[in-house]
Coordinates of C-alpha atoms and ligand atoms in Angstrom, one line a residue:
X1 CA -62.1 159.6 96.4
X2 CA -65.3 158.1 97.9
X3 CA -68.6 159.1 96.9
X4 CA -69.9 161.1 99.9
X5 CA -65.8 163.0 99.0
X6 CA -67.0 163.0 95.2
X7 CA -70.7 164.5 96.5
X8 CA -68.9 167.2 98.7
X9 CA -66.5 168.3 96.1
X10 CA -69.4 168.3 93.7
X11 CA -71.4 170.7 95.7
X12 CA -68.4 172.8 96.9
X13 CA -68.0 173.0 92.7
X14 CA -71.5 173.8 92.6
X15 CA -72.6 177.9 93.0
X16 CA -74.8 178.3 95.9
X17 CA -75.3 182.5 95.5
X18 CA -78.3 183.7 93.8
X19 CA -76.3 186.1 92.3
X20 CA -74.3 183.6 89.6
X21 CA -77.8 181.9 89.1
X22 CA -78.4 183.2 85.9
X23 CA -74.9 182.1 84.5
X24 CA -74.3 178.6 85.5
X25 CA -72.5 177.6 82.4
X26 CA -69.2 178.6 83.2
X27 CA -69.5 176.0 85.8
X28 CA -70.8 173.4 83.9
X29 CA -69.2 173.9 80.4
X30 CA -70.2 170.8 78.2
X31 CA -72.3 169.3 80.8
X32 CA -75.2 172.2 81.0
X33 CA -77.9 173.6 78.5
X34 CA -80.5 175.5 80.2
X35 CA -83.7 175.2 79.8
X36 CA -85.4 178.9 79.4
X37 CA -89.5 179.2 79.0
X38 CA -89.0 182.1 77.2
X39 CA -87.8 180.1 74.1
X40 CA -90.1 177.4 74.6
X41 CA -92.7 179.8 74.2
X42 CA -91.3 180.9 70.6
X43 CA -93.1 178.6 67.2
X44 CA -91.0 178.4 64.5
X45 CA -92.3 177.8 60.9
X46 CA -89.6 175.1 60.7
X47 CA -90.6 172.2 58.9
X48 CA -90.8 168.8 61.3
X49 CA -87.8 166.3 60.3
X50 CA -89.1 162.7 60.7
X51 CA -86.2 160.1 61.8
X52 CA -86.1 156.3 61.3
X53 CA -82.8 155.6 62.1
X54 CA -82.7 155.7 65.7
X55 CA -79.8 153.1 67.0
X56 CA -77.8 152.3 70.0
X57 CA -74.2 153.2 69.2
X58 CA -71.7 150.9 69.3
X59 CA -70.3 152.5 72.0
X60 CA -72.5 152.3 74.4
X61 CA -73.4 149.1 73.8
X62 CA -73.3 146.9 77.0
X63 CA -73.4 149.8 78.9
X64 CA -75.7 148.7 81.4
X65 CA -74.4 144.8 81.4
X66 CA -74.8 143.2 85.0
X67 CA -77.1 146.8 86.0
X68 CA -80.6 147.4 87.1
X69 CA -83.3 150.6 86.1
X70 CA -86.1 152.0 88.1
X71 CA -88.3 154.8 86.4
X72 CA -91.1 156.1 89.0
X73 CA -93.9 158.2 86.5
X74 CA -95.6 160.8 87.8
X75 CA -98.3 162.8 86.0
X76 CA -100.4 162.0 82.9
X77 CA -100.5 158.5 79.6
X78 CA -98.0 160.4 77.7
X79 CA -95.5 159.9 80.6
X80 CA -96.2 156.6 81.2
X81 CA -96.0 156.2 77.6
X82 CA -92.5 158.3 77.6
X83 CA -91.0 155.5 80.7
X84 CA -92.0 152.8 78.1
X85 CA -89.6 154.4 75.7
X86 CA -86.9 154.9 78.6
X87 CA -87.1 151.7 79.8
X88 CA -86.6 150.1 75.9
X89 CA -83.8 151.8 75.5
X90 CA -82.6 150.9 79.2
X91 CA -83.0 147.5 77.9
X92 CA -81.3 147.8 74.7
X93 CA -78.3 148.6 76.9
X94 CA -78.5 145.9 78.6
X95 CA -79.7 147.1 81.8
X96 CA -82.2 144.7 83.7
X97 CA -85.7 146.6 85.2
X98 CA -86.2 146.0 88.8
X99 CA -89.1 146.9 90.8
X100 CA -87.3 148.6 94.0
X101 CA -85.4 151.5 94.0
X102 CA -83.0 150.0 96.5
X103 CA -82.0 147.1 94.0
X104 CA -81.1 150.2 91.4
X105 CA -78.3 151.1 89.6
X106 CA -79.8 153.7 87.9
X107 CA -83.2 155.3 89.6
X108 CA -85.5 158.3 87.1
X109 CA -88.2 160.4 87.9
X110 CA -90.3 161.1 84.7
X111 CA -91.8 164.2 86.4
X112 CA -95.1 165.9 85.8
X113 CA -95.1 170.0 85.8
X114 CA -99.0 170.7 85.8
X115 CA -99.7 171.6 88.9
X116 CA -98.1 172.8 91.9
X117 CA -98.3 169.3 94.2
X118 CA -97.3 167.1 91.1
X119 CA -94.1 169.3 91.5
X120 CA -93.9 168.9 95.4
X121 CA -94.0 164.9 95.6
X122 CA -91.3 164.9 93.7
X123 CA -89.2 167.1 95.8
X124 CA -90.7 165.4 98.5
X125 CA -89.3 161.5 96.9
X126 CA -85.8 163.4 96.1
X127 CA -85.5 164.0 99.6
X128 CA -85.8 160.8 100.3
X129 CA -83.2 159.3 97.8
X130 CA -80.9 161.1 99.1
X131 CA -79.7 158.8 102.2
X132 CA -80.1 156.1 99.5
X133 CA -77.5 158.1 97.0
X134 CA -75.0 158.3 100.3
X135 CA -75.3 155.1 101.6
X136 CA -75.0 153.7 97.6
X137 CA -71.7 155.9 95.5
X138 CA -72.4 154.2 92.2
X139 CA -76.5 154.8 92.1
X140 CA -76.9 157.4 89.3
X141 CA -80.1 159.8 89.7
X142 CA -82.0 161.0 87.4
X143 CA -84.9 163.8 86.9
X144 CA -86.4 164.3 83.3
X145 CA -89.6 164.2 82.2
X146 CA -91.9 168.2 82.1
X147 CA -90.5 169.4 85.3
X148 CA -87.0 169.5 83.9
X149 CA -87.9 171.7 81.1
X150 CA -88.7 174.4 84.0
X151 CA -85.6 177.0 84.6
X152 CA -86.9 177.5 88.1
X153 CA -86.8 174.1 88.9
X154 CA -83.4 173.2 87.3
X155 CA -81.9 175.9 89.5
X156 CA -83.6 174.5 92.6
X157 CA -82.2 170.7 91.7
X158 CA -78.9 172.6 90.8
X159 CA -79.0 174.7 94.2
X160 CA -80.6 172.3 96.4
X161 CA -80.5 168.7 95.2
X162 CA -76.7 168.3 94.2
X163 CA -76.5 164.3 94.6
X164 CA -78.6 164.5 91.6
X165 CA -76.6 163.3 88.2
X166 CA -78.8 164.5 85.8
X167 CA -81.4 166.3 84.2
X168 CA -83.2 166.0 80.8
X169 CA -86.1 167.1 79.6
X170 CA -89.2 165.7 77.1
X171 CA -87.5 166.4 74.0
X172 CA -84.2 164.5 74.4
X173 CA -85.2 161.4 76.0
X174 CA -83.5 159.2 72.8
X175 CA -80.0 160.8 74.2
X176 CA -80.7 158.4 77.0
X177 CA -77.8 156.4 76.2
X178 CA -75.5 159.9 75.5
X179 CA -77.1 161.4 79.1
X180 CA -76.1 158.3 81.1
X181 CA -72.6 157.9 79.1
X182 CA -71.6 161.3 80.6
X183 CA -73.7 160.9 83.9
X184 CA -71.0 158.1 84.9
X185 CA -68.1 159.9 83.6
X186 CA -69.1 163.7 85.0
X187 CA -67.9 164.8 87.8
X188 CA -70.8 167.3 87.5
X189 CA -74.6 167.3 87.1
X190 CA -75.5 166.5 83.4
X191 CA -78.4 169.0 82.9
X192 CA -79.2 169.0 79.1
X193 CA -82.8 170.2 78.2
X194 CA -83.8 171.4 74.7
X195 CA -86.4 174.1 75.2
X196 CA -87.2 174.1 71.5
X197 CA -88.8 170.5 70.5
X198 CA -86.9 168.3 68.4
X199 CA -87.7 166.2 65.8
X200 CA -89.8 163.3 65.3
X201 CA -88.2 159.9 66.0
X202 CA -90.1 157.0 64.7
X203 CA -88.6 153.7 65.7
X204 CA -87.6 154.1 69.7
X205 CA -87.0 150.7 71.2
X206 CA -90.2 150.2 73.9
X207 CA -91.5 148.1 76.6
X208 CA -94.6 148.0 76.8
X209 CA -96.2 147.9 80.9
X210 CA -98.9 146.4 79.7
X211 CA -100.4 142.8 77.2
X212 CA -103.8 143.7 76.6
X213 CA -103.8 147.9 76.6
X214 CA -101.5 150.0 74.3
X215 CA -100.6 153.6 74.2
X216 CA -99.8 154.9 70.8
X217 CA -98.4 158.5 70.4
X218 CA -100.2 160.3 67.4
X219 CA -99.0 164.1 67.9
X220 CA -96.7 165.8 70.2
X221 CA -96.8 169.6 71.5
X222 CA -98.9 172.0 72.2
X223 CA -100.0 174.9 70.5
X224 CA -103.3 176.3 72.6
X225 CA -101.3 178.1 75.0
X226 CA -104.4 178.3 78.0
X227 CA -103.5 181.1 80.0
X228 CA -103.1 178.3 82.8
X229 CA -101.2 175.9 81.4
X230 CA -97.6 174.7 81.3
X231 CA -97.4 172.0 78.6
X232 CA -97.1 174.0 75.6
X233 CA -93.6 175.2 77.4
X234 CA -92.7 171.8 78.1
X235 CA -94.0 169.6 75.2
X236 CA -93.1 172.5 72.7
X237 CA -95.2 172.8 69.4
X238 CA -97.5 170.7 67.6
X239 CA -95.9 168.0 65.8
X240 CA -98.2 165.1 64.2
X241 CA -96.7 161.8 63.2
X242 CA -97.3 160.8 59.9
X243 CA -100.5 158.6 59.1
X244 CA -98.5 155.5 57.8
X245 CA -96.3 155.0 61.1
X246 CA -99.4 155.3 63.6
X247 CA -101.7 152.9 61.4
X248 CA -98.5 150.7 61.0
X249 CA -97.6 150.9 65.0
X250 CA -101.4 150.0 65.5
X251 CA -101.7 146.9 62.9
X252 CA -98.4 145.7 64.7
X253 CA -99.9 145.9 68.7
X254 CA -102.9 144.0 66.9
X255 CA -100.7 141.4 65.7
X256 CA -99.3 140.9 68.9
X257 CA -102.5 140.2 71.0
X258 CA -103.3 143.6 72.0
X259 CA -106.7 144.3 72.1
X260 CA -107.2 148.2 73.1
X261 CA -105.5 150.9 71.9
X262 CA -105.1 154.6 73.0
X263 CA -104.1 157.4 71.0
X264 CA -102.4 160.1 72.6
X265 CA -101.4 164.0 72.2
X266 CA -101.8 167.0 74.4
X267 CA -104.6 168.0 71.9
X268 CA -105.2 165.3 69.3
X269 CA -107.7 167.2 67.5
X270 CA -105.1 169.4 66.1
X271 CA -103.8 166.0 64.7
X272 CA -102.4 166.7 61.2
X273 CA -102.7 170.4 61.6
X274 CA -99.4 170.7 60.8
X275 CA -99.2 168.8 58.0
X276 CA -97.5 170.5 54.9
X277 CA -98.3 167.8 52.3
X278 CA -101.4 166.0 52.6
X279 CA -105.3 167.2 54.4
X280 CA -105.6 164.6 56.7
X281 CA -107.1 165.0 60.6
X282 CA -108.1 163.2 63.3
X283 CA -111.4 162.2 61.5
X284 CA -109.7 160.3 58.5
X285 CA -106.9 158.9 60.9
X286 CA -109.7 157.3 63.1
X287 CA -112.2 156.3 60.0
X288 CA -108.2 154.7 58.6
X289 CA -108.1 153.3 61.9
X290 CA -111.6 151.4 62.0
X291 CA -110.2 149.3 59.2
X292 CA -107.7 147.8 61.9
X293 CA -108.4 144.4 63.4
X294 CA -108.4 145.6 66.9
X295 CA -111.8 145.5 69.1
X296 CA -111.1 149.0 71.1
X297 CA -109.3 152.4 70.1
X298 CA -109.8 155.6 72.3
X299 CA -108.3 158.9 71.9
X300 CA -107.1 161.6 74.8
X301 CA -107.3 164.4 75.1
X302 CA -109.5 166.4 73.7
X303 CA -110.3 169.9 72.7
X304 CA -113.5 171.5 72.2
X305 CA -112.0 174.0 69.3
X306 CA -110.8 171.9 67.4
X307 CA -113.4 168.8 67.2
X308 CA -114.8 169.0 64.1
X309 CA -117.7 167.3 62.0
X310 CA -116.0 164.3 60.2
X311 CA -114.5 163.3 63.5
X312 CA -118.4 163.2 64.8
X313 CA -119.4 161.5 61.9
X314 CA -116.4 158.6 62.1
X315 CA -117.1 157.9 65.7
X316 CA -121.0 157.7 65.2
X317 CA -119.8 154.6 62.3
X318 CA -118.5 153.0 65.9
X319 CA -117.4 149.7 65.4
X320 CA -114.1 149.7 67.6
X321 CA -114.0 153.3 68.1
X322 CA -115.5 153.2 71.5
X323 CA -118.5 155.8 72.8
X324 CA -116.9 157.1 74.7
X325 CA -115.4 160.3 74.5
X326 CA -112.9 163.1 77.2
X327 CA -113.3 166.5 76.5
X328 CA -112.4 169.4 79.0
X329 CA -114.3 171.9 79.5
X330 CA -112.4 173.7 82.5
X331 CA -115.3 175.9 83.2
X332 CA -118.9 176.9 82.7
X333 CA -118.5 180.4 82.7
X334 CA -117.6 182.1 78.9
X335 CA -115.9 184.9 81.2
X336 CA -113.5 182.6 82.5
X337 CA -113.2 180.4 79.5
X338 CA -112.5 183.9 77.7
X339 CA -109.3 184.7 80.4
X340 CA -108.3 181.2 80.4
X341 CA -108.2 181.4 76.7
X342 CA -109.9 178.7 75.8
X343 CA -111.3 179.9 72.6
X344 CA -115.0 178.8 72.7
X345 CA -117.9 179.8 74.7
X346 CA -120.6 178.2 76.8
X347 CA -122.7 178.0 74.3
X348 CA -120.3 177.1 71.5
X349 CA -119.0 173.8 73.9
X350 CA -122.4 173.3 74.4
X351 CA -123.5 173.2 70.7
X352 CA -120.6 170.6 70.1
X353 CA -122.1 168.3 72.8
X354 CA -125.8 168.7 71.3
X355 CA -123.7 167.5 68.0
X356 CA -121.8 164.4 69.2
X357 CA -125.2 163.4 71.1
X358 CA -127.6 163.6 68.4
X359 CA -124.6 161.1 66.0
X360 CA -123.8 159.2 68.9
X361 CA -126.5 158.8 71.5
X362 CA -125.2 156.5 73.8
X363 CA -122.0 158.1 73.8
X364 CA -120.2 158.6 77.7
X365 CA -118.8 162.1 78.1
X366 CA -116.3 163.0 81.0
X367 CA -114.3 166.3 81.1
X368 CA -111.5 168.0 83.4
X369 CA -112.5 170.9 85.3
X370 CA -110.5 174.0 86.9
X371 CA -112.4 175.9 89.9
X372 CA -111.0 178.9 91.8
X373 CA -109.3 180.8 88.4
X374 CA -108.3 183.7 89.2
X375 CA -111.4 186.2 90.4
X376 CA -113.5 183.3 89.5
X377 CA -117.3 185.0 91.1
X378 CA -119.6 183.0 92.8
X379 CA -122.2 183.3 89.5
X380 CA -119.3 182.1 87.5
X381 CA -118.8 179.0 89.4
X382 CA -122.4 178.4 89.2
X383 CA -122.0 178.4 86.2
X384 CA -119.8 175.4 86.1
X385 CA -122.3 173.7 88.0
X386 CA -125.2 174.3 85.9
X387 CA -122.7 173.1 82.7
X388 CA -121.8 170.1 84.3
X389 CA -125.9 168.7 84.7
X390 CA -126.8 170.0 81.7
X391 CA -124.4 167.7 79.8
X392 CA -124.9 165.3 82.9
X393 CA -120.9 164.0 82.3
X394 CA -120.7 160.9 83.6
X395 CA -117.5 162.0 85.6
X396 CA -114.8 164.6 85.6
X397 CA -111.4 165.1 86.9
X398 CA -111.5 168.0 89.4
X399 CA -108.9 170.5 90.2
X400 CA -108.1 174.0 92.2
X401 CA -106.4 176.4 89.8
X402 CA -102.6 175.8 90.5
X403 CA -100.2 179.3 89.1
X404 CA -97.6 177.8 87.2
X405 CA -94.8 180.4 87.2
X406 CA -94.3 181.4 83.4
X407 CA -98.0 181.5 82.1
X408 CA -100.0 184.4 82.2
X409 CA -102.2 183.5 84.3
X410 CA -99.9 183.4 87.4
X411 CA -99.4 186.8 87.0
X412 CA -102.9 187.6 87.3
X413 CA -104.0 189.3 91.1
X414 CA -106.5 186.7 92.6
X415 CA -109.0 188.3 95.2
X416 CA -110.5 184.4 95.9
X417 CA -109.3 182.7 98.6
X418 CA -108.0 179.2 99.5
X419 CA -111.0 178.3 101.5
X420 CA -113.3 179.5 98.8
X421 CA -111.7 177.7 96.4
X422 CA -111.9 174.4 98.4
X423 CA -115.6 175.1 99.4
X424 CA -116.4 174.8 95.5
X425 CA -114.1 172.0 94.7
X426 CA -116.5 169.8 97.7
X427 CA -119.2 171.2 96.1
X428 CA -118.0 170.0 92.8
X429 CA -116.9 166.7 93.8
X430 CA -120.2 166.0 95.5
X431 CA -121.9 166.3 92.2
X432 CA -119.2 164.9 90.0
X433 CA -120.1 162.0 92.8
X434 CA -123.8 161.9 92.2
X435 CA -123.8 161.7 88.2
X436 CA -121.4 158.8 88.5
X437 CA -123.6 156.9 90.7
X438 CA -126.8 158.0 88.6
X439 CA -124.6 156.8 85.8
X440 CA -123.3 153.6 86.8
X441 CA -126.8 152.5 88.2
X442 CA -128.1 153.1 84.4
X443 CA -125.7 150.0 83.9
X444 CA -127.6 147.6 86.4
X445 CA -129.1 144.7 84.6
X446 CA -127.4 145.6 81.4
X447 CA -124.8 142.6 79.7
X448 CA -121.7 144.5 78.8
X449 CA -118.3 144.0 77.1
X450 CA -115.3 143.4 79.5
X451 CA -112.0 143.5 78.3
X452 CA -110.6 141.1 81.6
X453 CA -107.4 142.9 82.4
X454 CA -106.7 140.9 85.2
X455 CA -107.4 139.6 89.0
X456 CA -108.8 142.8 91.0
X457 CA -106.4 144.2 93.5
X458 CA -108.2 143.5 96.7
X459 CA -109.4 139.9 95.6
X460 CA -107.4 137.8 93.8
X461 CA -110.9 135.3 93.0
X462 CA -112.6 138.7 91.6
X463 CA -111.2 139.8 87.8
X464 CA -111.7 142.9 87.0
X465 CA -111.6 144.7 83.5
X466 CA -112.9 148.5 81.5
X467 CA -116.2 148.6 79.8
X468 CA -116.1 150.4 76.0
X469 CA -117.4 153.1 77.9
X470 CA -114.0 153.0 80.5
X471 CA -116.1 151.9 83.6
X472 CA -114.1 149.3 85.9
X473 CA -116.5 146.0 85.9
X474 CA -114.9 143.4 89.1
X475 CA -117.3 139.6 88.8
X476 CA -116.0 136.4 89.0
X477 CA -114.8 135.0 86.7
X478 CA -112.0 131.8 85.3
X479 CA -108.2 133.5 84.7
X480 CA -108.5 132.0 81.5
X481 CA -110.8 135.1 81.0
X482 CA -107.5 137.2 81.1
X483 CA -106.5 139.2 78.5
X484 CA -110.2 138.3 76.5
X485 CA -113.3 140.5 76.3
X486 CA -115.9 138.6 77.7
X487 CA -119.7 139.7 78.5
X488 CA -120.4 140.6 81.8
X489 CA -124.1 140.9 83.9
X490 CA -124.2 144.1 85.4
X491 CA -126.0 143.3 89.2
X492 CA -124.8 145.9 91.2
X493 CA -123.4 149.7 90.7
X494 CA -121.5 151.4 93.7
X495 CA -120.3 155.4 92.7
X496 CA -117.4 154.3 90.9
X497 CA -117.3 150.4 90.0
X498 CA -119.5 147.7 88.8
X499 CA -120.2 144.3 90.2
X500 CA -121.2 141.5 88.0
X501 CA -121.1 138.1 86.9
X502 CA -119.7 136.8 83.8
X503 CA -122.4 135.0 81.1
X504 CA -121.1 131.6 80.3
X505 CA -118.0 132.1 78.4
X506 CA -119.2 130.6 75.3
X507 CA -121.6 133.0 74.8
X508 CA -118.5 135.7 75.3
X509 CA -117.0 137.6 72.3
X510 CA -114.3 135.6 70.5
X511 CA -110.4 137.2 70.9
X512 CA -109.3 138.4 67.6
Ligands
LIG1 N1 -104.0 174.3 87.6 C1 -105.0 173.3 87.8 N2 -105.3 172.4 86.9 C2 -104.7 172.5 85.7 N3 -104.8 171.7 84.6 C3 -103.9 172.2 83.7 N4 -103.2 173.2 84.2 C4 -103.7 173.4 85.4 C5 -103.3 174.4 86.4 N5 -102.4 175.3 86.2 C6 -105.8 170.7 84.5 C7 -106.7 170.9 83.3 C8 -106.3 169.9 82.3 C9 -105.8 168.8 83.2 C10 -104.9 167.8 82.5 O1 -105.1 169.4 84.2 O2 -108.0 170.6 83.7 O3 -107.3 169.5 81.4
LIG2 FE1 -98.0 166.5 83.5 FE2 -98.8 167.7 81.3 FE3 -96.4 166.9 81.5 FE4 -98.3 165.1 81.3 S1 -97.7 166.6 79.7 S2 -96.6 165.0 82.7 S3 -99.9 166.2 82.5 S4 -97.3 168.5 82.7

C-alpha cells in the first residue's frame, strides 16, 4: 500500500459523523485516550511523585538513526522550554535536528491554547503540511503541546486533519520515544493526552537553543483558575520541583558558561506551595539562588496574590537578581478583576507596587493586560488606563479578551463589541507606546550592563544584547564581545531599543 492508499484507508477508518464523536475509542482502541477538561479541572490531594530515572529504553534505541526532527513553538518560555526537552530526547534517539520542515522525518507543533489566533495559525500551518505529508509517505506529524490537551480540538484534528500521526499533550512529553514507537507502527492517529498531570521528572535529556540564556523550570501547573484562562486545564495543578534539583540545574548552566537564567512557572509565586515537607517559597529559593555564581536570574510570571514580603525583601538584596520585575495586572477595574477572578483589588495590586518600589526603587515593572472582558464599561476601561500611569509600567503585553471554550468566562453574554474592543486596544497600545519611549529615553546618557547575545538581525557589524532591566541595547561592538556582559553608552533611545556604543572593553565587566 502507498501512503496517499495508507492516508485514504486511514480516513475512511476514521468516523466523520458528529454523532460517534463522543465515543471514538472503539475506533482507536490502544491508540486513543481523550483528553476531557472536565477532569483537568478536578485537584486531587495526591501527593507529587518525583522521578530521577528517566531513560531511553533499549528498545527504542537508534530509533531515529540516519532521521531528521523539526519542532515549530508557538506560544509562551515554557514551550520553548518544553521543545528543548523534545528535541533532547529526539537526539538521544539519534535523530539529527534540521532547520526546514522539508528536510524532516519527523515535523511537531508544540502548540499554544491561550487565545483564539494562537489556535488558528496552527490550523492555518497544518493546512499547509498537508501537500508536504502527500508528496512525502514516511514524514510522521505531530501536534502536542496545550492545544492537544483541548477535546474540541482533538476531535477537529481527528475529524478534519487525518494525515496527522499524533497527538500528545503537556503531561506526557517523556513518552516521546513510546508516542513515536507506535506513530510508525499505527495504522491509526496516536492520540494519547493525560488530562490529569503527571508526575515530576527530573533528569529529561535537553538541548538547550541557546549559550548565554537558560530557561529553568521551577513549578508546573496552575491552580488560579481566572475565569479567562485555559492553562490550569492544560498544565494541570501546581506542582513545585524540589529546591535541590533547581539550585543544582542552575549551579550546572553556571558551570557551563551561561550567564542569565530564567525561572519559569505559570505562577511562580505559588512556588513551594505545595510542599508537604519543608516551608520554603519563592523568597528563600531566590535569596538560595543569589549564592549562585551567575551574573543574571529573572523569574516569569508573576502573580499579584501571591507575591509576598520576603520575596520583596530578597530582590531589594539585588546582586544577580535583576530589577526587573513582570506582573499582570489584566485590568484596572476591581469589577472586572473581581469576575475575572483574580483575587485582589485595585487598591490591593496597587499597595504591592508601592511595596516593591519603596525596597527596590529602580526596579522596571511591565504587566500583561486583557481589554474588552466581557461587559467591560467604558469607566472600567478607564480605569485600566489610569492603573497603567499610575504605576507608569515601563511596557505591557496587550490583548483583546479571547473566550476559550471551557472556562467560565466564555459562557458569560458580552454586550461589547469587536470594534469597541479594538478602539481600546489602540488606545492602549498608544500609551503602552509612550511610557516605553518616556522610559527608554530615561536611559540616554546612562552606561549600562549588556549581556552581548549576538550580531543584531538587520546588521551583522551592530551586536545587540538585554539590559538587567530586559531592554534590547544594538552598538558596535568586537564579536569577541559575544556571549560577555560588557558596559554599554546609552546615546540614543527609539520606543522600543537602545543605541549605543560600547566603553573600552577593559573597562567591561569580567565573564565569570
Ligand atoms: N484572552 C486574552 N488574553 C488572555 N491571556 C490569558 N488568557 C487570555 C484570554 N482568554 C493573557 C493574559 C496572560 C497572558 C499570558 O495572556 O494577559 O497574562
Ligand atoms: Fe500558551 Fe499558556 Fe500553553 Fe504557554 S502555557 S503555550 S501561554 S496556553
Amino acid at each position: 500500500m502507498n501512503e496517499k492508499q495508507r492516508l485514504e484507508s486511514q480516513q475512511a477508518q476514521r468516523p466523520k459523523d458528529s454523532k460517534v464523536e463522543k465515543d471514538y475509542s472503539k475506533y482507536f482502541q490502544s491508540v486513543y485516550m481523550p483528553p476531557s477538561l472536565k477532569d483537568a479541572r478536578r485537584r486531587g490531594r495526591e501527593e507529587v511523585k518525583y522521578h530521577d530515572d528517566f531513560k531511553i529504553d533499549t528498545r527504542y534505541q537508534g530509533m531515529g538513526d540516519g532521521r531528521k526532527f523539526y519542532i515549530r513553538t508557538y506560544g509562551c518560555q515554557m514551550n520553548e522550554h518544553d521543545t528543548e526537552v523534545m528535541a533532547g530526547i529526539f537526539l538521544s534517539l539519534g535523530y539529527e535536528p534540521t532547520e526546514t520542515v522539508e528536510d524532516a522525518d519527523v515535523i511537531l507543533l508544540n502548540t499554544c491554547a491561550i487565545r483564539e489566533n494562537a489556535e488558528n495559525k496552527v490550523f492555518g500551518e497544518l493546512g499547509h503540511l498537508k501537500s508536504l505529508k502527500l508528496e512525502k509517505p514516511d514524514l510522521l506529524l505531530g501536534v502536542c503541546g496545550c492545544m492537544a490537551q483541548q477535546e474540541s480540538v482533538v476531535n477537529r484534528i481527528l475529524q478534519k486533519h487525518q494525515f496527522v500521526d499524533m497527538i500528545f499533550g503537556t503531561h506526557n512529553i517523556h513518552r516521546l520515544p513510546e508516542i513515536l514507537s507506535e506513530a510508525y507502527m499505527a495504522k491509526e492517529m496516536v492520540v494519547e493526552v493525560w488530562s490529569k498531570e503527571g508526575d515530576v521528572i527530573e533528569n529529561l535529556p535537553k538541548v538547550r537553543a541557546g549559550k548565554i540564556k537558560g530557561w529553568v523550570n521551577i513549578m508546573y501547573g496552575c491552580d488560579k483558575f481566572c475565569t479567562y484562562c485555559i492553562v490550569p486545564y492544560t498544565r494541570g495543578k501546581e506542582r513545585s520541583r524540589r529546591p535541590e534539583d533547581i539550585i543544582q540545574e542552575v549551579r550546572q548552566l553556571a558551570a557551563h558558561g551561561y550567564q542569565e537564567i530564567t525561572l519559569l512557572g505559570q505562577n511562580v509565586n505559588a512556588y513551594g506551595k505545595d510542599f508537604e515537607d519543608i516551608e520554603y517559597r519563592l523568597g528563600d529559593l531566590m535569596d538560595d539562588l543569589r549564592k549562585v555564581n551567575i551574573p543574571r536570574i529573572r523569574f516569569t510570571t508573576s502573580h499579584p496574590r501571591d507575591f509576598d514580603d520576603h520575596l520583596i525583601e530578597v530582590l531589594a538584596k539585588k546582586g544577580n537578581l535583576a530589577e526587573h520585575i513582570h506582573l499582570p495586572v489584566q485590568s484596572g477595574s476591581s469589577d472586572i478583576l473581581k469576575i475575572m477572578g483574580r483575587k485582589y483589588t485595585r487598591e490591593q495590586y496597587l499597595e504591592l507596587v508601592r511595596k516593591i518600589k519603596a525596597a527596590i526603587p529602580d526596579v522596571s515593572l511591565t504587566t500583561d493586560i486583557i481589554v474588552g472582558f466581557p461587559n467591560e464599561t467604558d469607566e472600567q476601561f478607564e480605569e485600566t488606563m489610569s492603573l497603567y500611569k499610575e504605576v507608569g509600567f515601563e511596557t505591557a503585553y496587550t490583548f483583546i479578551y479571547s473566550p476559550r471554550e471551557g472556562t467560565p468566562a466564555a459562557k458569560m453574554q458580552d454586550n461589547v463589541s469587536m470594534e469597541v474592543k479594538r478602539e481600546r486596544l489602540q488606545r492602549l497600545n498608544d500609551l503602552v507606546n509612550e511610557y516605553s519611549r518616556k522610559a527608554m529615553e530615561s536611559f540616554e546618557g546612562q552606561t549600562l550592563e549588556v549581556l552581548v547575545e549576538g550580531e543584531s538581525k538587520n546588521n551583522p557589524e551592530i551586536l545587540s544584547g538585554y539590559t538587567r532591566k530586559n531592554k534590547l541595547v544594538n552598538f558596535r561592538g568586537p564579536k569577541s564581545a559575544i556571549g560577555k556582559l560588557v558596559m554599554v553608552k546609552i546615546k540614543k533611545a527609539k520606543t522600543w531599543t537602545l543605541d549605543g556604543e560600547m566603553v573600552d572593553i577593559s573597562e567591561s565587566v569580567e565573564v565569570i
